[in-house]
XYZ file of C-alpha atoms in Angstrom:
643
model
C -0.614 -38.734 38.317
C -4.193 -39.205 37.156
C -4.576 -35.456 36.804
C -1.374 -35.217 34.739
C -2.507 -38.115 32.557
C -5.822 -36.413 31.817
C -3.975 -33.169 31.199
C -1.582 -34.802 28.718
C -4.501 -36.484 26.966
C -6.381 -33.186 26.660
C -3.339 -31.297 25.434
C -2.674 -33.945 22.771
C -6.287 -33.754 21.759
C -6.094 -29.969 21.522
C -2.868 -30.062 19.544
C -4.465 -32.477 17.069
C -7.577 -30.352 16.658
C -7.265 -30.156 12.903
C -7.164 -33.944 12.698
C -9.671 -35.016 15.385
C -13.426 -34.530 15.574
C -14.427 -31.310 17.281
C -16.784 -33.068 19.676
C -13.842 -34.861 21.331
C -12.220 -31.518 22.096
C -15.537 -30.275 23.432
C -15.798 -33.293 25.780
C -12.193 -32.816 26.890
C -12.898 -29.173 27.638
C -15.831 -30.167 29.860
C -13.627 -32.682 31.701
C -10.972 -29.995 32.227
C -13.602 -27.629 33.528
C -14.808 -30.168 36.104
C -11.252 -31.079 37.150
C -10.382 -27.415 37.646
C -13.556 -26.890 39.656
C -12.558 -29.605 42.163
C -8.794 -28.901 42.261
C -7.515 -26.645 45.090
C -5.880 -23.431 43.883
C -2.693 -24.211 45.770
C -2.372 -27.607 44.094
C 0.706 -27.753 41.755
C -1.499 -28.992 38.878
C -3.922 -26.076 39.097
C -1.987 -23.696 36.724
C -1.448 -26.531 34.226
C -5.164 -27.260 34.161
C -5.879 -23.542 33.695
C -3.555 -23.416 30.680
C -5.071 -26.519 29.121
C -8.627 -25.199 29.591
C -7.729 -21.825 28.128
C -6.110 -23.411 25.059
C -9.098 -25.662 24.461
C -11.617 -22.840 24.858
C -9.685 -20.547 22.507
C -9.408 -23.288 19.916
C -13.133 -23.969 20.021
C -13.885 -20.245 19.768
C -11.613 -19.787 16.782
C -13.440 -22.422 14.722
C -16.936 -21.697 15.969
C -19.043 -20.454 13.062
C -21.474 -18.730 15.403
C -18.743 -16.725 17.101
C -19.752 -13.198 18.150
C -18.517 -10.886 15.356
C -17.877 -8.150 17.913
C -15.323 -10.302 19.739
C -12.081 -8.304 20.076
C -9.911 -10.363 22.427
C -8.447 -13.753 23.270
C -7.213 -15.016 26.635
C -3.523 -14.864 27.630
C -1.746 -17.577 29.687
C -2.428 -15.494 32.812
C -6.133 -15.467 32.095
C -6.080 -11.827 30.960
C -7.761 -10.535 27.811
C -5.373 -10.063 24.883
C -7.106 -7.155 23.160
C -6.724 -6.276 19.489
C -5.740 -2.588 19.389
C -5.020 -2.000 15.699
C -4.650 -3.916 12.464
C -3.991 -3.113 8.827
C -2.235 -4.061 5.609
C 1.454 -3.117 5.359
C 4.183 -3.846 2.812
C 7.055 -5.848 4.307
C 10.488 -6.123 2.701
C 11.338 -9.797 3.075
C 14.209 -11.551 1.290
C 14.750 -8.431 -0.857
C 11.195 -8.475 -2.191
C 7.962 -6.733 -1.212
C 5.206 -8.748 0.453
C 1.740 -7.542 1.458
C 1.103 -8.500 5.094
C -1.768 -8.118 7.538
C -0.302 -6.785 10.800
C -2.134 -7.149 14.137
C -1.221 -5.092 17.202
C -2.405 -6.704 20.443
C -2.026 -5.348 23.957
C 1.133 -7.406 24.539
C 2.519 -8.342 21.088
C 2.700 -7.481 17.381
C 1.827 -10.275 14.941
C 2.598 -10.269 11.203
C 0.463 -12.631 9.107
C -0.358 -13.463 5.523
C -3.577 -14.889 4.123
C -3.228 -18.566 3.276
C -4.450 -19.783 -0.094
C -7.552 -21.909 0.384
C -9.676 -23.913 -2.007
C -13.068 -22.646 -3.073
C -15.653 -23.022 -0.321
C -13.073 -23.292 2.476
C -12.826 -20.601 5.120
C -9.919 -18.171 4.771
C -7.119 -18.542 7.298
C -4.026 -16.595 8.287
C -0.504 -17.915 8.531
C 1.740 -16.272 11.117
C 5.050 -15.088 9.615
C 6.472 -13.773 12.901
C 5.547 -12.021 16.124
C 7.345 -9.758 18.624
C 6.304 -9.344 22.264
C 5.960 -5.592 22.864
C 8.302 -5.948 25.859
C 11.036 -6.978 23.380
C 10.185 -4.505 20.594
C 12.284 -1.426 19.854
C 12.307 1.023 16.952
C 15.531 0.722 15.035
C 17.772 3.730 15.440
C 19.573 5.460 12.583
C 23.025 4.166 13.484
C 21.750 0.620 12.925
C 20.819 1.358 9.311
C 23.929 -0.341 7.927
C 22.422 -3.733 8.670
C 19.042 -2.886 7.131
C 17.560 -4.270 3.964
C 18.097 -2.213 0.833
C 14.926 -0.492 -0.302
C 14.165 -1.029 -3.983
C 12.128 1.822 -5.465
C 10.524 1.608 -8.898
C 10.963 4.524 -11.322
C 8.177 7.003 -10.764
C 7.039 6.851 -14.377
C 6.061 3.182 -13.907
C 3.866 4.168 -10.962
C 2.293 7.008 -12.982
C 1.684 4.756 -15.994
C -0.115 2.236 -13.782
C -2.327 5.016 -12.377
C -3.274 5.989 -15.922
C -4.145 2.374 -16.775
C -6.355 2.156 -13.675
C -8.102 5.413 -14.615
C -8.824 4.056 -18.076
C -10.213 0.836 -16.596
C -12.501 2.837 -14.288
C -13.849 4.681 -17.326
C -14.419 1.403 -19.176
C -16.282 -0.065 -16.198
C -18.625 2.930 -16.016
C -19.396 2.642 -19.742
C -20.014 -1.124 -19.565
C -22.426 -0.678 -16.658
C -24.679 1.348 -18.967
C -24.364 -1.108 -21.831
C -26.881 -3.954 -22.278
C -25.457 -7.305 -21.136
C -22.279 -5.589 -19.967
C -22.208 -7.160 -16.500
C -19.897 -10.057 -17.420
C -17.376 -7.681 -18.917
C -17.659 -5.446 -15.835
C -16.610 -8.351 -13.619
C -13.599 -9.104 -15.826
C -12.579 -5.447 -15.821
C -12.987 -5.262 -12.033
C -10.728 -8.290 -11.629
C -8.089 -6.698 -13.847
C -8.373 -3.391 -11.960
C -7.995 -5.239 -8.648
C -4.734 -6.773 -9.897
C -3.403 -3.402 -11.027
C -4.440 -1.583 -7.848
C -2.879 -4.348 -5.737
C 0.350 -3.945 -7.726
C 0.245 -0.189 -7.083
C -0.391 -0.711 -3.370
C 2.593 -3.057 -3.181
C 5.105 -0.952 -5.129
C 4.218 2.653 -4.196
C 5.275 2.852 -0.505
C 8.812 4.132 0.132
C 8.821 5.423 3.743
C 10.682 2.923 5.970
C 9.233 1.711 9.280
C 11.761 -0.471 11.083
C 11.077 -2.746 14.024
C 13.669 -4.565 16.076
C 13.409 -7.524 18.422
C 15.987 -6.960 21.144
C 16.969 -10.608 20.768
C 18.453 -9.707 17.372
C 15.888 -9.972 14.557
C 14.920 -6.847 12.566
C 11.949 -6.227 10.282
C 11.280 -3.563 7.674
C 7.922 -2.241 6.470
C 7.397 0.372 3.759
C 4.579 2.889 4.137
C 3.290 5.562 1.769
C 2.456 8.050 4.509
C 4.402 9.519 7.422
C 1.005 9.979 9.099
C 0.438 6.216 9.008
C 3.940 5.457 10.298
C 3.391 7.876 13.172
C 0.056 6.192 14.051
C 1.647 2.740 14.294
C 4.595 4.026 16.310
C 2.388 5.970 18.742
C 0.020 3.011 19.253
C 2.932 0.712 20.098
C 4.641 3.229 22.385
C 1.394 3.852 24.271
C 1.066 0.122 25.032
C 4.748 -0.118 26.010
C 4.224 2.413 28.803
C 2.355 -0.309 30.696
C 4.169 -2.913 32.778
C 4.598 -5.521 30.053
C 6.225 -8.899 30.525
C 7.899 -10.753 27.655
C 5.802 -13.679 26.472
C 6.712 -16.771 24.481
C 3.859 -18.512 22.689
C 3.818 -22.248 22.266
C 3.038 -23.555 18.784
C -0.514 -24.313 19.912
C -1.018 -20.845 21.428
C 0.348 -19.232 18.301
C -2.021 -21.293 16.165
C -4.948 -20.259 18.363
C -4.016 -16.579 18.185
C -3.436 -16.654 14.434
C -6.756 -18.423 13.847
C -8.553 -15.832 15.952
C -7.156 -12.993 13.812
C -9.660 -13.756 11.067
C -12.557 -12.989 13.400
C -10.846 -10.197 15.330
C -9.659 -8.149 12.348
C -11.186 -4.721 11.761
C -9.700 -4.259 8.259
C -11.188 -6.969 6.041
C -9.918 -6.119 2.548
C -6.863 -4.491 1.064
C -7.663 -0.773 0.510
C -8.337 -0.767 -3.231
C -11.378 0.775 -4.927
C -12.219 -2.441 -6.786
C -13.128 -3.964 -3.393
C -15.654 -1.220 -2.675
C -19.160 -0.399 -3.825
C -19.653 2.565 -6.138
C -21.173 4.549 -3.270
C -18.005 4.061 -1.209
C -15.537 5.259 -3.854
C -17.131 8.564 -4.809
C -14.099 10.805 -4.335
C -13.106 14.146 -5.788
C -11.278 14.530 -9.121
C -9.718 17.881 -9.879
C -7.655 20.408 -7.943
C -7.865 21.294 -4.259
C -6.579 24.752 -3.366
C -5.372 24.869 0.237
C -4.068 27.855 2.202
C -2.226 26.913 5.391
C -2.662 30.045 7.498
C -1.190 29.553 10.964
C -0.839 27.352 14.036
C -0.930 27.932 17.779
C -0.753 25.904 20.947
C 2.976 25.142 20.964
C 4.539 25.181 24.442
C 7.814 26.694 23.256
C 9.430 28.243 20.183
C 10.668 25.907 17.452
C 11.380 25.687 13.704
C 8.006 24.583 12.362
C 6.493 23.480 9.050
C 3.490 21.503 7.756
C 2.997 18.843 5.098
C -0.257 17.967 3.302
C -1.339 14.439 2.357
C -4.326 13.233 0.327
C -5.559 9.739 -0.510
C -5.699 8.262 -3.999
C -5.714 4.685 -5.353
C -6.155 3.287 -1.826
C -3.226 4.980 -0.086
C -2.082 8.423 1.101
C 0.722 10.454 -0.473
C 2.443 13.663 0.562
C 1.565 16.471 -1.872
C 2.867 19.758 -0.462
C 5.097 21.290 2.214
C 5.158 24.769 3.740
C 8.273 26.790 4.412
C 9.995 26.352 7.771
C 8.921 29.158 10.134
C 11.918 29.628 12.415
C 12.059 30.086 16.183
C 8.392 30.742 16.892
C 5.490 29.334 18.905
C 2.894 30.906 16.588
C 3.914 30.341 12.940
C 2.119 32.411 10.279
C 2.665 30.600 6.978
C -0.238 31.922 4.846
C 0.911 29.729 1.934
C -1.391 28.460 -0.815
C -1.009 25.152 -2.637
C -2.747 23.529 -5.604
C -3.096 19.773 -5.066
C -4.327 17.372 -7.736
C -7.004 14.999 -6.442
C -7.562 11.537 -7.939
C -10.673 10.149 -6.263
C -9.609 11.684 -2.937
C -11.787 11.702 0.185
C -9.479 13.009 2.933
C -6.922 15.759 3.550
C -4.283 15.217 6.220
C -2.074 17.891 7.782
C 1.084 17.021 9.724
C 3.022 19.613 11.739
C 6.774 19.062 12.205
C 9.656 20.530 14.138
C 12.579 20.854 11.727
C 15.818 19.151 12.719
C 18.986 20.884 11.477
C 21.402 18.441 13.107
C 23.159 16.867 10.104
C 24.320 13.939 12.228
C 20.676 12.823 12.413
C 20.295 12.514 8.623
C 19.906 8.965 7.382
C 21.688 9.234 4.029
C 20.781 5.674 3.024
C 17.094 6.346 2.450
C 16.511 10.019 3.378
C 14.203 8.924 6.176
C 12.381 11.829 7.794
C 13.960 12.518 11.169
C 12.046 15.710 11.921
C 9.781 15.424 14.950
C 6.018 15.209 14.358
C 4.389 17.728 16.711
C 0.826 16.887 15.717
C -1.337 15.437 12.971
C -4.986 15.422 11.945
C -7.308 14.866 9.002
C -10.570 16.212 7.583
C -13.016 14.581 5.206
C -13.359 16.312 1.843
C -17.103 16.852 1.758
C -18.018 17.643 -1.879
C -20.866 19.960 -0.860
C -18.525 22.010 1.333
C -15.402 22.277 -0.819
C -17.112 22.650 -4.217
C -18.331 26.116 -3.300
C -16.781 28.998 -5.259
C -15.825 30.601 -1.947
C -12.989 29.601 0.369
C -13.987 27.325 3.254
C -12.022 28.005 6.462
C -11.421 25.183 8.966
C -9.263 24.217 11.953
C -7.582 20.885 12.672
C -6.834 20.197 16.345
C -3.879 17.919 17.075
C -2.276 17.231 20.456
C -3.284 20.636 21.781
C -2.118 22.362 18.572
C -4.580 24.133 16.293
C -3.733 24.554 12.592
C -5.926 27.016 10.686
C -6.399 26.514 6.944
C -8.762 27.310 4.064
C -9.639 25.269 0.992
C -11.700 25.308 -2.183
C -12.067 22.809 -5.008
C -11.951 23.105 -8.793
C -13.462 20.151 -10.647
C -11.719 18.634 -13.650
C -14.272 19.921 -16.115
C -13.180 23.449 -15.182
C -9.478 22.638 -14.911
C -9.526 21.184 -18.456
C -10.469 24.545 -19.939
C -7.903 26.700 -21.712
C -9.358 30.169 -21.271
C -7.946 32.994 -23.441
C -6.992 36.104 -21.503
C -9.176 39.175 -22.011
C -6.057 41.348 -21.677
C -3.827 40.806 -24.686
C -1.127 43.005 -23.169
C 0.102 40.230 -20.848
C 1.623 36.811 -21.567
C -0.571 34.319 -19.670
C -3.569 33.167 -21.695
C -2.245 34.979 -24.808
C -1.370 33.179 -28.051
C 2.330 32.469 -28.290
C 2.743 34.115 -31.714
C 1.217 37.342 -30.329
C 3.718 37.387 -27.445
C 6.800 36.651 -29.581
C 5.773 39.261 -32.176
C 5.311 41.899 -29.468
C 8.642 40.988 -27.818
C 10.404 40.613 -31.190
C 11.781 37.291 -29.935
C 11.810 33.713 -31.134
C 10.934 32.295 -27.684
C 8.790 34.114 -25.077
C 10.790 35.983 -22.431
C 9.016 34.128 -19.591
C 10.127 30.742 -20.968
C 13.739 31.854 -21.400
C 14.000 33.416 -17.925
C 12.365 30.552 -16.035
C 14.566 27.987 -17.812
C 17.682 30.050 -17.091
C 16.859 30.347 -13.376
C 16.048 26.638 -13.007
C 19.315 25.650 -14.695
C 21.236 28.140 -12.564
C 20.085 26.972 -9.115
C 17.354 24.347 -9.369
C 18.600 21.629 -11.686
C 19.842 19.564 -8.707
C 16.647 20.122 -6.680
C 14.878 16.865 -5.781
C 11.522 16.693 -7.578
C 12.040 19.835 -9.674
C 8.870 20.377 -11.796
C 7.073 17.677 -9.751
C 6.977 19.347 -6.319
C 4.311 22.057 -6.072
C 5.479 25.613 -5.550
C 3.637 27.980 -3.217
C 0.585 29.225 -5.139
C 0.894 32.792 -3.828
C 4.505 32.979 -5.085
C 3.462 31.626 -8.491
C 0.648 34.173 -8.645
C 3.105 36.981 -7.807
C 5.413 35.885 -10.630
C 2.477 35.579 -13.009
C 1.436 39.163 -12.249
C 5.016 40.383 -12.640
C 5.400 38.794 -16.088
C 1.937 39.968 -17.188
C 2.702 43.588 -16.226
C 6.324 43.438 -17.389
C 7.596 44.528 -13.979
C 11.092 46.013 -14.049
C 12.097 44.078 -10.953
C 11.275 40.689 -12.485
C 14.924 39.536 -12.477
C 15.302 40.443 -8.793
C 12.071 38.579 -8.015
C 13.296 35.501 -9.877
C 16.614 35.433 -8.015
C 14.859 35.678 -4.622
C 11.957 33.331 -5.315
C 11.768 29.657 -4.278
C 12.856 27.547 -7.248
C 9.717 25.371 -7.139
C 7.609 28.512 -7.581
C 9.614 29.406 -10.710
C 9.200 25.877 -12.087
C 5.492 26.101 -11.276
C 5.208 29.425 -13.114
C 6.668 27.891 -16.280
C 4.213 24.966 -16.085
C 1.331 27.386 -15.495
C 2.290 29.441 -18.548
C 2.035 26.424 -20.850
C -1.124 25.213 -19.126
C -2.872 28.552 -19.625
C -2.023 28.963 -23.303
C -5.358 29.394 -25.146
C -4.133 26.688 -27.523
C -1.610 23.955 -26.621
C 1.984 24.506 -27.699
C 1.727 21.609 -30.185
C -1.602 23.069 -31.468
C -5.178 21.843 -31.656
C -4.932 21.312 -35.413
C -2.095 18.791 -35.169
C -3.267 17.026 -32.003
C -5.081 14.124 -33.748
C -2.054 13.570 -35.985
C 0.319 13.452 -32.985
C -1.939 10.816 -31.378
C -1.967 8.764 -34.579
C 1.768 9.150 -35.183
C 2.820 7.941 -31.741
C 0.728 4.791 -32.183
C 2.535 3.715 -35.376
C 4.378 0.416 -34.925
C 6.917 0.789 -37.752
C 9.931 2.788 -36.403
C 10.795 4.388 -39.752
C 7.200 5.432 -40.408
C 6.924 6.828 -36.882
C 10.174 8.815 -37.297
C 9.019 10.340 -40.590
C 5.597 11.187 -39.208
C 6.798 12.703 -35.924
C 9.456 14.852 -37.600
C 6.979 15.913 -40.273
C 4.577 17.065 -37.538
C 7.264 19.217 -35.942
C 7.951 20.887 -39.311
C 4.242 21.661 -39.518
C 4.273 23.719 -36.315
C 4.332 27.538 -36.513
C 7.860 28.881 -35.993
C 7.270 30.377 -32.485
C 5.727 27.105 -31.294
C 8.528 25.008 -32.779
C 11.342 27.190 -31.412
C 9.761 27.255 -27.944
C 9.195 23.502 -27.978
C 12.795 22.750 -29.023
C 14.136 25.139 -26.371
C 12.065 23.438 -23.675
C 13.023 20.002 -25.008
C 16.758 20.615 -24.645
C 16.205 22.111 -21.179
C 14.290 19.039 -19.975
C 17.038 16.779 -21.331
C 19.583 18.738 -19.262
C 17.363 18.356 -16.188
C 17.146 14.587 -16.758
C 20.959 14.375 -16.969
C 20.938 15.251 -13.251
C 18.504 12.441 -12.413
C 20.829 10.897 -9.760
C 20.443 14.146 -7.814
C 16.984 15.483 -8.711
C 15.221 12.100 -9.168
C 13.574 13.398 -12.374
C 13.973 11.018 -15.307
C 12.848 11.646 -18.885
C 9.748 9.562 -18.089
C 8.953 11.702 -15.048
C 9.359 14.934 -16.998
C 7.194 13.595 -19.842
C 4.504 12.732 -17.296
C 4.600 16.280 -15.887
C 4.771 18.219 -19.182
C 3.073 15.907 -21.727
C -0.550 16.814 -20.937
C 0.421 20.467 -20.424
C 1.960 20.794 -23.891
C -0.552 18.672 -25.809
C -3.928 18.718 -24.038
C -6.279 20.337 -26.572
C -8.524 23.268 -25.799
C -12.011 22.447 -24.517
C -13.779 22.677 -27.870
C -11.238 20.389 -29.559
C -11.075 17.839 -26.753
C -14.772 17.003 -27.035
C -14.989 16.753 -30.828
C -15.843 13.312 -32.109
C -15.519 11.682 -28.689
C -18.339 9.834 -27.043
C -17.030 10.373 -23.512
C -19.378 10.750 -20.595
C -17.420 12.967 -18.188
C -14.451 15.267 -17.780
C -12.701 12.524 -15.821
C -12.965 10.246 -18.871
C -11.569 12.995 -21.104
C -8.722 13.516 -18.639
C -7.647 9.879 -18.665
C -8.597 9.069 -22.266
C -5.570 10.612 -24.015
C -3.141 11.361 -21.210
C -1.049 8.242 -21.847
C -0.668 9.202 -25.510
C 0.263 12.777 -24.569
C 3.012 11.506 -22.270
C 4.304 9.135 -24.955
C 4.495 11.906 -27.571
C 6.716 14.095 -25.395
C 8.777 11.101 -24.280
C 9.439 10.209 -27.926
C 10.989 13.622 -28.570
C 12.892 13.626 -25.262
C 14.506 10.291 -26.150
C 15.263 11.415 -29.710
C 18.757 12.678 -30.668
C 19.064 16.505 -30.706
C 16.624 18.125 -33.143
C 17.822 21.246 -34.973
C 15.380 23.987 -35.990
C 17.510 24.832 -39.042
C 17.716 21.195 -40.119
C 13.955 20.732 -39.771
C 13.258 23.844 -41.817
C 15.783 22.845 -44.448
C 13.966 19.528 -44.855
C 10.651 21.346 -45.198
C 11.554 21.955 -48.847
C 11.253 18.221 -49.470
C 8.051 17.544 -47.572
C 4.472 18.671 -47.865
C 3.154 20.591 -44.868
C -0.391 19.266 -45.266
C -1.439 17.130 -42.308
């Protein structure tokens, strides 16, 4: 009875740790230690004393300021070490809204926590939202999807607009750092950028990661990367292969474990650039050209393909996908992709086995059900990839070797509009030269690409956003430049994303933008007008001022993009999305014009400086009622063409 009385006293003292002086708990712990030392192991009170001592010791460790920072474990009720295996920030869908959580994977359970708000000067603490013993954890299967939370996805243009705002803030911060007495403003800008990057981190992920407690409760996380989802799943499954027993934590044990998370964590800050030093955030801006050559090491034939992911704004996104190479153990893709980098530091390659069983498709959220055969990543070393020559490399993954090559083009080079030396082709040749030679109002390449997209690609998810294979685009470019007789056959056989990519490339390589260098400043001024009537007059007046071939081509493209946007429920391409894709392509001035009168320190600043305005100009015309060439020209009689 005396032992039980001391035990109850010590447990009460431990439970009231936050309200009692720490030295009392310390004394109680010493008493427990002595009692345990003199209690036979076969005594019925021995396990109770063990539990009480463990709880007291863990509590003292969790609040000890001199705790070893390398500590990676706490003690379980059986006296075993509960090791932290993995932790990170994930977006949880809770009560139909997104919440940023810090998730901790221990050797026997998964704990989801959030950082508690604390007053200035107080130590940060976590609050446990829920936990699942790994013995009770399952991954939710597709036929259970009916009971899942609905996933709310923001329109892509809102995500893109936020990225542009962040880019502009980064440019402002760099300028203020060089200005005298600019440090205070730098801190304010950093705070604003942190808010915007945190918003982006919260709203960008769309890939579902579902967890289920076999006692009935389900949880849903959203991730931006299939690579990341695979890592979490594999880490959990590896631990579940051990002989795990279900555990139930008392409120005190849960408090101890949650408190220890602050010291155990390996990821200390949410992954945004505003939390990092300048030396840590030096990524690449521009275009990465990647050729996925081949793979070997598969044990049997399968239908195989690869996807490419790069990091930007603190998270990874999928950027490209190879064709499916059917029924082979040694796929030879040899496909080239052009991937835009926005402060990127890593390239990831995932290899999948394609699943053609339609019964496995999750129609609710298009969740990837193809099997990941292997995955790996390489760091984008600027000194290696910025060479003019291709750099060949191999990623090894689960016994599979994927061979690829890459080279990098910086933004200062990608901004250039370089006139073609051969005026006999169409790429890099002024639009009036091409239409005069063809005796047409709109270049043949524009008409044919639009026709093919509307024939078989208007329902394609991500049309004009998804990258086409670079080698296919190059083949089409050569065919149009040499006026190949078989061009129509090539178009009918070619992947639709390659055709869409060819059209974008044509406008990007015009020696002068479609809406002209001369009128560019006026377009930027016109779109910023606040009075609707004045803006309407100005924007229509600017269209009348365009040369006829430019105007006809622009109006033709405009009506085509409107037809594409009408299929948004199928292709997921809204007017905003299309304006984001085509705005800079149609308006970005040639190199000489883009640097006139601008005190901008780098090509990255130039890139972000006007891109929002360029998108808004195209969006204005896309949202405008149909514009007739004849009507515009008829009104020219009543307006001056001087701009």
